[in-house]
């Protein structure tokens, strides 16, 4: 039997059936006889094609894709591709304008994936992306395209469209020389279209305007082209009109990319230097870094050094994404590739860092500034025994999402945890969903908070602290008001750009959030720019979402730190039958105390279960009660056994029950389940 199998395998090898099949990409899979027969019917000879792959790729005429075998052979000489035939570009657009669908058509057109792959949005590989139908992570694919008898290497980066993931866009543009600005022919220019266009222009990138969804009945390409000319000065004649869904006009997009976007400005003769613009964690290889090579060449086995941490690492493997990972021997300047070099966590793999060869000097590749987080929340394990596992999961996630900031935090009710900063509520939800799906974690997410600053007036406390100022975010540590001389809260200078139709509603929102208007300037006839000083505590939860909601998504909001300003804060305490519960107290502004107090007692009334004694829930500031709710006690029907007789017997039983309840209330402990604390504290 073994001898028969050996003979059959020898025959298969003899006829050249074993080679790299598209289904497995660059991993040397077995091509079965019926698949090989199909290849032969198309006039392909495996032996001859591998032998003359490079010649075949350059000897053809016109434009089009490169065969799979030719592409595999070209990988062996990947680093030798001339710089002038490399194009690095991103696809940028508003949400749901068709970026991932266009990326699919480009991959099909260049032969990177088959047309009948049975999978849409190939670059949206995360489970959360497929469930929500949005792009969360920028994804890279290196593809070949033949244009005017020249073979080009195109490095495509598909970026997210939602504002919460704009950090992915700005990070991806650091490795690009141009962008495809994709606009929906039905909905026209949207808020993120404007933001992404200006982001590309700030980096002096070439913009290729493309109008998508022209096949839809309600498309209005003429009006959208007019808007592009009015807003960005783009000539309507330069706008390509395509349907990414049907593939109409997609070939012209690649040709326009090759014609307009310049080749990378790099130097292959100087010492190696590269920019890390993305990273993620692999459980077998550690941190994988996606790099853009600026100078020189990198080969497997060389030692590289981080400019930020000064640590050195051996290069274990080099690969490119097509879109699956394929190994190459080296990378040259102008190319994008993936390296594994024994980095273990986000403290070693820093987005925006420059790497160079060990014992060689190098300058920083560029100034990449991650965006400031808008939403802050506490993340705690369900059980403290899972603290180490959750910490490991967060470290791996932060490696993949550098926009998240992490600080150690603690809670009297929930124990040790972390305070994380996000770019928005959707960003926070996606991050926590990925923690659960990809790492099996079960995090508790608390309501957001900020750090306040107190100026102390008590000499004893000043001596204990060593200073007269105290930064505090945990309300349980809030000192007695008599020991505090002044309260300060963080403010931000917010900039809002909005169409004039929504000005009234936006002003109302800012006033509701204790904002003070600083200036108002008309940009043009349709848009206005307003500046507001806003408390950070008022915008970290849902200000950005409310702004987008009332402005139909057209208003944009950004902010910068405006320091700490004098304010009036109070500690809101929760009392259960007169006993304070430190785990439920919080710091609020004095003007918001009553509203927050009513919300808290109503929520606790629904969450705390009935017990043998009556429970009075009170929200207090000092000795003043701002809100109260009462949970009635369990009450046994002691008169159920009576079926007549004198009424005094009935009254006697009720009186005995009432006295028993009073006696029980003197020494009874109110049991508040752990789940109640979680439900009150979490978002």
XYZ file of C-alpha atoms in Angstrom:
683
model
C 0.000 0.000 0.000
C 2.783 2.426 0.980
C 4.701 1.479 -2.161
C 1.637 2.230 -4.322
C 1.169 5.669 -2.716
C 4.865 6.419 -3.227
C 4.617 5.569 -6.947
C 1.486 7.733 -7.340
C 3.151 10.673 -5.593
C 6.215 10.329 -7.860
C 3.954 10.434 -10.914
C 2.169 13.552 -9.622
C 5.514 15.296 -9.078
C 6.776 14.165 -12.483
C 3.929 15.814 -14.386
C 4.405 19.063 -12.491
C 1.147 19.123 -10.562
C 2.703 20.344 -7.316
C 3.042 24.127 -7.260
C 1.585 27.177 -5.566
C -2.174 27.178 -6.060
C -4.220 30.401 -5.723
C -6.340 28.880 -2.976
C -3.351 28.580 -0.699
C -1.362 31.489 -2.133
C 2.366 31.366 -1.419
C 2.424 28.233 0.676
C 3.165 25.554 -1.948
C -0.111 23.634 -1.894
C -0.881 20.556 -3.973
C -2.797 21.136 -7.208
C -4.945 18.115 -7.844
C -5.135 16.454 -11.315
C -8.490 17.936 -12.374
C -7.247 21.429 -11.433
C -4.015 20.832 -13.342
C -6.005 19.740 -16.382
C -7.848 23.068 -16.359
C -4.503 24.872 -16.332
C -3.240 22.842 -19.262
C -6.438 23.561 -21.254
C -5.702 27.264 -20.842
C -2.315 26.683 -22.446
C -0.270 26.957 -19.260
C 2.809 24.883 -18.791
C 3.874 24.840 -15.160
C 7.517 24.107 -15.852
C 7.899 26.695 -18.589
C 6.002 29.397 -16.724
C 8.044 29.118 -13.541
C 11.173 29.124 -15.667
C 10.241 32.259 -17.638
C 7.925 34.057 -15.154
C 9.622 37.422 -15.253
C 9.932 37.396 -19.020
C 6.283 36.457 -19.400
C 5.209 39.284 -17.120
C 6.994 41.913 -19.191
C 6.669 40.623 -22.727
C 2.875 40.909 -23.011
C 1.066 43.835 -24.578
C -1.380 46.386 -23.243
C -2.677 46.434 -19.645
C -4.067 43.868 -17.272
C -3.422 41.420 -14.472
C -0.396 39.192 -14.034
C -0.877 35.431 -13.824
C -0.628 33.749 -10.427
C 2.528 31.836 -11.289
C 4.192 34.978 -12.642
C 3.375 36.837 -9.438
C 4.827 34.046 -7.304
C 8.007 34.051 -9.342
C 8.227 37.832 -9.071
C 8.172 37.553 -5.276
C 11.612 35.994 -5.433
C 12.955 39.249 -6.874
C 10.538 41.460 -4.955
C 13.206 43.878 -3.697
C 14.527 44.455 -7.245
C 11.343 46.122 -8.522
C 12.385 49.642 -9.690
C 11.209 52.544 -7.538
C 9.684 54.326 -10.534
C 7.257 51.402 -10.964
C 5.915 51.462 -7.382
C 2.748 53.284 -6.312
C 1.616 53.578 -2.673
C -1.960 54.799 -2.247
C -5.015 54.657 0.053
C -8.755 54.691 -0.536
C -10.428 57.347 1.639
C -14.130 58.176 1.866
C -17.094 58.720 4.170
C -18.876 55.764 5.774
C -20.588 53.358 3.357
C -19.365 55.036 0.165
C -17.950 51.742 -1.159
C -14.254 51.659 -0.210
C -14.071 47.938 0.604
C -16.140 47.002 -2.459
C -13.801 49.008 -4.719
C -10.834 47.299 -3.052
C -12.411 43.908 -3.887
C -12.728 44.859 -7.562
C -9.109 46.074 -7.663
C -7.915 42.791 -6.149
C -9.954 40.811 -8.682
C -8.751 42.936 -11.602
C -5.099 42.377 -10.693
C -5.517 38.642 -10.059
C -4.845 38.813 -6.307
C -8.166 37.040 -5.646
C -10.477 35.096 -7.921
C -13.738 36.640 -9.080
C -15.734 33.773 -7.608
C -13.984 33.724 -4.237
C -17.371 33.629 -2.492
C -16.414 36.374 -0.067
C -17.222 40.087 -0.152
C -15.109 42.801 1.474
C -12.014 40.589 1.484
C -9.936 43.161 3.371
C -12.542 43.370 6.173
C -11.167 40.295 7.932
C -12.228 40.940 11.545
C -15.398 39.308 12.887
C -16.629 42.660 14.215
C -16.214 44.187 10.736
C -18.351 41.516 9.143
C -21.022 41.706 11.851
C -21.335 45.502 11.752
C -20.674 45.944 8.025
C -18.008 48.603 8.607
C -14.234 48.811 8.214
C -12.463 49.095 11.564
C -8.821 48.439 10.676
C -6.831 49.784 7.722
C -5.696 46.790 5.621
C -2.860 46.559 3.107
C -2.531 44.559 -0.113
C 0.445 44.519 -2.492
C -0.749 43.843 -6.056
C 0.788 43.736 -9.529
C -0.679 45.450 -12.590
C 0.606 45.582 -16.137
C 0.220 48.983 -17.821
C 1.690 49.915 -21.231
C 3.919 46.826 -21.207
C 5.402 47.808 -17.834
C 4.818 45.837 -14.640
C 3.857 47.984 -11.616
C 3.739 47.149 -7.912
C 0.733 48.825 -6.282
C 0.497 48.958 -2.487
C -3.191 49.495 -1.680
C -4.444 50.495 1.789
C -8.204 50.281 2.482
C -9.107 52.661 5.326
C -12.153 53.001 7.656
C -14.745 55.684 6.963
C -16.257 56.252 10.429
C -14.948 59.289 12.304
C -14.158 57.145 15.354
C -11.457 55.387 13.326
C -9.947 58.456 11.656
C -6.702 57.623 13.458
C -6.361 54.620 11.134
C -6.668 56.961 8.133
C -4.034 59.460 9.273
C -1.661 56.606 10.166
C -2.095 54.944 6.770
C -1.462 58.174 4.859
C 2.043 58.305 6.372
C 3.007 55.460 4.005
C 1.261 56.859 0.893
C 2.093 59.189 -1.968
C -1.507 59.606 -3.123
C -5.142 58.749 -2.382
C -8.314 57.727 -4.162
C -11.032 60.083 -2.885
C -14.199 58.003 -3.237
C -17.558 59.818 -3.207
C -21.055 58.317 -3.306
C -22.929 59.565 -6.400
C -26.216 59.418 -4.436
C -25.325 61.050 -1.098
C -22.569 63.332 -2.355
C -19.890 64.973 -0.240
C -20.207 64.124 3.464
C -18.416 65.235 6.623
C -15.646 62.636 6.508
C -15.144 63.320 2.795
C -14.178 66.888 3.669
C -12.079 65.847 6.676
C -10.187 63.151 4.750
C -9.576 65.441 1.754
C -7.994 68.103 3.944
C -5.999 65.414 5.770
C -4.560 64.253 2.441
C -3.825 67.814 1.321
C -2.027 68.560 4.598
C 0.388 65.760 3.684
C 0.721 67.060 0.078
C -0.685 63.827 -1.363
C -2.015 63.528 -4.904
C -5.809 63.126 -4.922
C -7.548 60.959 -7.554
C -11.304 61.800 -7.378
C -13.619 58.855 -8.088
C -17.430 58.861 -8.130
C -18.964 55.527 -7.070
C -22.427 53.946 -7.320
C -23.283 55.542 -10.672
C -25.430 52.466 -11.454
C -27.988 53.388 -8.769
C -31.245 54.886 -10.006
C -31.092 57.990 -7.790
C -27.460 58.822 -8.536
C -26.759 62.447 -9.423
C -23.144 62.544 -10.657
C -23.410 66.018 -12.222
C -24.429 67.650 -8.932
C -21.782 65.781 -6.962
C -19.096 66.833 -9.465
C -20.265 70.431 -9.055
C -19.961 70.085 -5.256
C -16.433 68.704 -5.610
C -15.497 71.685 -7.744
C -17.083 74.150 -5.308
C -15.546 72.648 -2.170
C -12.176 71.367 -3.377
C -11.614 73.015 -6.750
C -11.628 69.643 -8.550
C -12.308 69.860 -12.299
C -15.409 67.737 -13.145
C -13.548 66.415 -16.204
C -10.968 64.806 -13.895
C -13.566 62.838 -11.893
C -13.792 59.149 -12.785
C -17.269 57.619 -12.678
C -17.377 53.955 -11.614
C -19.590 51.269 -10.169
C -17.529 49.216 -7.731
C -20.377 46.749 -7.371
C -20.514 45.928 -11.090
C -16.837 46.624 -11.825
C -17.638 49.371 -14.337
C -14.688 51.718 -14.922
C -12.447 50.093 -12.273
C -9.591 49.496 -14.755
C -9.459 53.232 -15.459
C -8.991 53.844 -11.730
C -5.776 51.796 -11.666
C -4.510 53.482 -14.819
C -5.225 56.918 -13.343
C -3.403 55.905 -10.136
C -0.319 54.918 -12.148
C -0.449 58.103 -14.251
C -1.089 60.686 -11.511
C 0.325 59.357 -8.230
C 4.110 59.820 -8.131
C 6.599 57.096 -7.312
C 7.982 57.129 -3.750
C 10.734 59.644 -3.055
C 13.287 57.301 -1.503
C 16.984 56.453 -1.646
C 17.944 52.800 -2.072
C 21.684 53.434 -1.872
C 21.739 54.845 1.671
C 21.498 52.940 4.974
C 18.262 51.168 5.845
C 15.545 53.226 7.531
C 11.803 52.474 7.802
C 8.617 53.770 9.429
C 6.341 51.507 11.516
C 2.773 52.515 10.614
C 0.800 49.528 11.921
C 1.248 46.466 14.106
C -0.702 43.530 15.508
C -0.120 40.516 17.727
C 0.470 36.943 16.616
C 0.437 34.318 19.369
C 3.318 32.417 17.754
C 5.533 35.277 16.525
C 4.741 38.150 18.899
C 4.284 41.683 17.563
C 4.212 41.925 13.758
C 5.132 45.339 12.344
C 3.911 46.764 9.045
C 6.685 49.031 7.769
C 7.235 51.505 4.937
C 10.878 51.380 3.818
C 12.285 54.880 3.300
C 15.944 54.141 2.599
C 18.166 51.189 1.792
C 17.271 47.513 1.974
C 16.338 45.032 4.718
C 17.110 41.316 4.583
C 16.082 38.437 6.791
C 18.618 37.738 9.546
C 19.804 41.329 9.922
C 19.599 43.109 13.289
C 17.453 46.240 13.495
C 17.182 48.873 16.222
C 14.301 51.069 17.389
C 15.003 54.793 17.401
C 12.539 55.346 20.264
C 13.451 52.526 22.665
C 17.085 51.922 21.488
C 16.429 48.155 21.696
C 17.706 45.861 18.949
C 15.969 42.829 17.421
C 16.873 40.118 14.876
C 14.648 40.054 11.772
C 13.082 36.572 11.845
C 10.843 36.870 8.781
C 9.871 39.326 6.035
C 6.640 39.103 4.079
C 4.165 41.087 1.981
C 0.365 41.026 2.084
C -1.345 40.091 -1.201
C -3.752 40.223 0.760
C -2.661 36.976 2.464
C 0.860 36.861 3.874
C 3.613 35.740 1.463
C 7.285 35.446 2.415
C 9.983 37.411 0.593
C 13.744 37.505 1.023
C 14.117 41.271 1.385
C 12.472 44.689 1.154
C 13.808 47.764 -0.615
C 13.092 51.482 -0.266
C 9.605 52.467 -1.438
C 8.033 49.119 -0.533
C 5.589 48.128 2.217
C 6.114 44.882 4.099
C 5.541 42.927 7.293
C 8.380 41.946 9.604
C 8.560 39.672 12.676
C 11.447 40.485 14.989
C 10.668 39.175 18.490
C 8.892 42.323 19.702
C 6.474 41.345 22.454
C 4.148 44.232 23.348
C 3.000 47.779 22.573
C 5.811 49.275 24.674
C 8.324 47.886 22.185
C 6.320 48.167 18.959
C 5.486 51.885 18.769
C 3.379 53.233 15.901
C 5.269 56.067 14.209
C 8.666 54.787 15.390
C 11.672 54.654 13.066
C 13.755 51.478 12.774
C 17.267 51.210 11.352
C 20.125 48.721 11.227
C 21.877 48.036 14.520
C 24.893 50.249 15.346
C 23.993 52.729 12.607
C 22.742 56.263 13.174
C 19.435 57.401 11.662
C 17.057 60.340 11.864
C 13.337 60.130 12.637
C 11.205 59.145 9.639
C 8.483 61.678 10.386
C 6.258 63.174 13.036
C 3.208 60.954 13.477
C 0.939 62.324 16.206
C -1.840 59.990 17.404
C -5.206 61.656 17.881
C -6.427 62.691 21.310
C -9.039 60.369 22.815
C -12.550 61.762 23.252
C -14.203 59.100 25.402
C -12.712 57.702 28.630
C -14.017 54.685 30.508
C -12.927 52.249 33.201
C -12.356 48.621 32.207
C -12.447 46.009 34.985
C -12.479 42.193 35.074
C -15.690 40.483 36.203
C -13.583 38.667 38.795
C -10.178 39.804 40.080
C -8.854 36.309 39.381
C -9.136 37.209 35.671
C -7.110 40.416 36.068
C -3.913 39.001 34.492
C -5.755 37.531 31.495
C -7.602 40.809 30.846
C -4.365 42.796 31.158
C -2.703 40.557 28.570
C -5.704 40.933 26.219
C -5.675 44.742 26.532
C -1.934 44.888 25.818
C -2.411 42.838 22.641
C -5.357 44.992 21.545
C -3.495 48.265 22.174
C -0.683 46.922 20.005
C -3.232 46.681 17.190
C -5.024 49.956 18.033
C -2.571 52.654 19.065
C -5.341 55.268 19.426
C -6.373 53.697 22.754
C -4.667 55.144 25.835
C -4.294 53.006 28.983
C -3.813 54.032 32.626
C -4.084 51.888 35.757
C -7.246 52.597 37.786
C -9.064 51.143 40.789
C -12.613 51.060 42.120
C -13.854 50.223 45.654
C -16.562 47.997 44.186
C -14.866 46.554 41.104
C -11.236 46.292 42.251
C -8.149 46.860 40.114
C -8.629 47.810 36.486
C -7.697 50.349 33.850
C -8.877 53.706 32.544
C -8.951 53.636 28.749
C -9.312 56.521 26.313
C -11.120 56.107 22.974
C -11.914 58.288 19.955
C -15.674 57.815 20.310
C -18.439 55.572 21.607
C -18.349 53.295 18.556
C -14.589 52.973 18.974
C -15.132 51.935 22.601
C -17.852 49.419 21.704
C -15.767 47.865 18.922
C -12.692 47.646 21.172
C -14.656 45.832 23.896
C -16.346 43.578 21.351
C -12.938 42.599 19.966
C -11.721 41.874 23.506
C -14.564 39.373 23.869
C -14.392 37.820 20.398
C -10.639 37.640 19.816
C -9.354 37.080 23.355
C -12.319 35.570 25.235
C -12.270 38.381 27.835
C -15.339 39.531 29.802
C -14.701 43.201 30.638
C -16.939 45.486 32.689
C -17.058 48.952 31.101
C -17.867 51.819 33.469
C -19.364 55.199 32.722
C -16.704 57.756 31.694
C -15.076 60.217 34.103
C -12.351 62.891 34.101
C -9.540 63.950 36.432
C -10.260 66.977 38.626
C -7.765 69.202 40.456
C -8.307 70.410 44.019
C -6.442 73.185 45.851
C -6.234 72.224 49.508
C -6.683 74.647 52.405
C -6.109 72.274 55.320
C -2.469 72.556 56.572
C -2.503 68.977 57.858
C -3.556 67.571 54.469
C -0.996 69.755 52.695
C 1.747 68.264 54.881
C 0.486 64.739 54.165
C 0.300 65.340 50.413
C 3.534 67.319 50.210
C 1.757 69.880 48.003
C -1.345 72.051 48.116
C -2.835 70.524 44.922
C -4.478 67.130 44.530
C -5.578 65.394 41.299
C -8.500 63.045 41.793
C -10.780 60.917 39.600
C -12.066 58.481 42.251
C -14.976 60.060 44.150
C -14.387 57.800 47.172
C -11.129 59.685 47.824
C -12.785 63.109 47.625
C -11.766 65.097 50.769
C -14.118 66.939 53.105
C -15.283 70.237 51.520
C -13.965 72.177 54.520
C -10.414 71.072 53.580
C -10.700 72.343 49.986
C -10.058 75.935 49.035
C -10.677 75.776 45.247
C -11.994 73.291 42.680
C -10.707 73.039 39.100
C -11.951 70.977 36.168
C -10.337 70.357 32.748
C -11.690 72.471 29.884
C -11.202 72.129 26.140
C -11.380 74.609 23.280
C -13.810 72.973 20.872
C -14.040 73.859 17.186
C -17.320 73.098 15.425
C -17.815 73.404 11.655
C -21.433 73.032 10.621
C -23.908 73.991 7.890
C -25.842 77.111 8.876
C -29.128 75.134 8.931
C -28.132 73.486 12.227
C -26.607 76.449 14.085
C -29.559 76.955 16.474
C -29.677 73.322 17.595
C -25.900 73.150 18.049
C -25.828 76.334 20.135
C -28.564 74.831 22.327
C -26.497 71.654 22.767
C -23.389 73.640 23.759
C -25.324 75.759 26.289
C -26.834 72.593 27.767
C -23.278 71.266 28.213
C -22.134 74.459 30.023
C -20.266 75.756 26.975
C -19.176 79.385 26.488
C -18.993 80.696 22.931
C -15.694 82.363 22.047
C -16.126 83.174 18.356
C -18.283 82.561 15.296
C -17.038 82.980 11.719
C -18.817 82.331 8.412
C -16.621 80.170 6.166
C -18.904 80.602 3.147
C -22.601 81.014 2.470
C -23.439 77.524 3.732
C -20.988 76.797 6.556
C -20.001 78.401 9.831
C -17.111 77.859 12.254
C -17.781 78.244 15.979
C -15.385 78.013 18.914
C -16.634 76.982 22.369
C -14.934 76.462 25.709
C -16.460 73.248 27.079
C -15.874 71.179 30.237
C -14.216 67.887 29.322
C -16.641 66.035 31.601
C -19.539 67.202 29.424
C -18.153 65.962 26.095
C -16.511 62.636 26.922
C -19.679 60.539 26.843
C -22.041 61.397 24.013
C -21.419 65.001 22.922
C -19.912 63.976 19.599
C -22.752 61.550 18.856
C -25.405 64.138 19.789
C -23.679 66.682 17.547
C -23.670 64.274 14.611
C -27.299 63.374 15.262
C -28.714 66.900 15.301
C -26.657 67.945 12.271
C -27.437 64.862 10.137
C -23.769 63.946 10.240
C -22.526 67.156 8.585
C -21.047 68.899 11.628
C -17.465 68.143 12.591
C -15.925 68.574 16.018
C -12.334 68.772 17.202
C -10.807 70.043 20.403
C -7.561 70.958 22.094
C -6.611 71.175 25.733
C -7.520 74.472 27.401
C -6.086 73.806 30.873
C -7.847 73.657 34.241
C -10.337 76.379 35.171
C -12.046 77.333 38.415
C -15.394 75.632 39.003
C -17.665 74.356 41.783
C -17.769 70.603 42.361
C -19.656 68.506 44.892
C -19.498 64.898 45.997
C -22.819 63.130 45.485
C -23.299 60.398 48.108
C -25.772 57.523 48.030
C -27.270 56.466 51.383
C -29.162 53.223 52.027
C -31.248 53.568 55.213
C -28.975 56.394 56.318
C -25.702 54.524 55.709
C -23.371 55.944 53.001
C -22.194 53.578 50.250
C -18.783 54.827 49.085
C -18.758 52.592 46.009
C -21.696 54.516 44.497
C -20.597 58.110 45.166
C -19.443 60.359 42.319
C -18.094 63.849 41.612
C -20.456 66.174 39.738
C -20.782 69.866 38.997
C -23.096 71.642 41.431
C -25.508 72.655 38.632
C -25.930 69.017 37.559
C -26.197 67.474 41.027
C -30.015 67.320 41.270
C -30.488 65.740 37.839
C -27.797 63.133 38.442
C -29.213 62.407 41.929
C -32.699 61.667 40.576
C -31.305 59.427 37.865
C -29.200 57.467 40.377
C -31.997 56.763 42.895
C -34.411 55.705 40.150
C -31.823 53.312 38.751
C -30.996 51.858 42.184
C -34.674 51.323 42.958
C -34.935 49.098 39.897
C -31.685 47.230 40.589
C -31.661 46.551 44.352
C -33.846 43.519 45.153
C -36.612 43.617 47.791
C -35.491 42.558 51.265
C -37.027 41.848 54.678
C -36.856 45.527 55.656
C -37.849 48.715 53.905
C -34.925 50.449 52.132
C -34.712 54.223 51.807
C -32.434 55.254 48.923
C -31.196 58.836 49.284
C -28.859 60.924 47.133
C -27.181 63.581 49.267
C -24.702 66.414 48.969
C -23.389 66.853 52.490
C -26.456 66.810 54.768
C -28.880 67.916 52.046
C -31.043 65.200 50.462
C -31.542 65.892 46.737
C -33.587 62.829 45.776
C -35.192 59.815 47.474
C -36.847 56.543 46.526
C -38.189 53.772 48.797
C -38.107 50.013 48.239
C -40.957 48.370 50.165
C -40.125 45.357 52.333
C -41.372 41.833 51.833
C -44.633 41.551 53.788
C -46.197 38.294 54.906
C -49.971 38.194 55.075
C -50.277 37.373 58.805
C -54.071 37.634 58.694
C -54.463 34.901 56.093
C -55.401 32.295 58.699
C -58.258 34.433 60.084
C -61.699 33.633 58.754
C -63.872 35.800 60.986
C -64.082 36.755 64.631
C -63.289 40.004 66.408
C -61.366 42.706 64.492
C -59.053 43.227 67.485
C -57.419 39.880 66.725
C -56.555 41.133 63.229
C -55.174 44.442 64.572
C -53.068 42.591 67.146
C -51.344 40.458 64.473
C -50.615 43.505 62.271
C -49.219 45.421 65.283
C -46.909 42.529 66.176
C -45.655 42.380 62.577
C -44.963 46.134 62.520
C -43.010 45.993 65.803
C -40.987 43.055 64.474
C -40.066 45.053 61.350
C -38.939 48.030 63.455
C -36.800 45.775 65.616
C -35.281 44.099 62.556
C -34.465 47.467 60.988
C -32.227 48.319 63.970
C -29.728 45.541 63.305
C -30.508 44.273 59.781
C -27.807 44.532 57.091
C -28.929 45.559 53.629
C -27.569 43.142 51.064
C -26.586 44.831 47.801
C -25.601 42.184 45.216
C -22.308 42.576 43.319
C -24.296 42.653 40.065
C -26.059 45.806 41.288
C -22.752 47.651 41.655
C -21.731 46.490 38.185
C -25.015 47.623 36.606
C -24.867 51.034 38.308
C -21.229 51.747 37.552
C -21.035 50.395 34.029
C -22.138 52.333 30.977
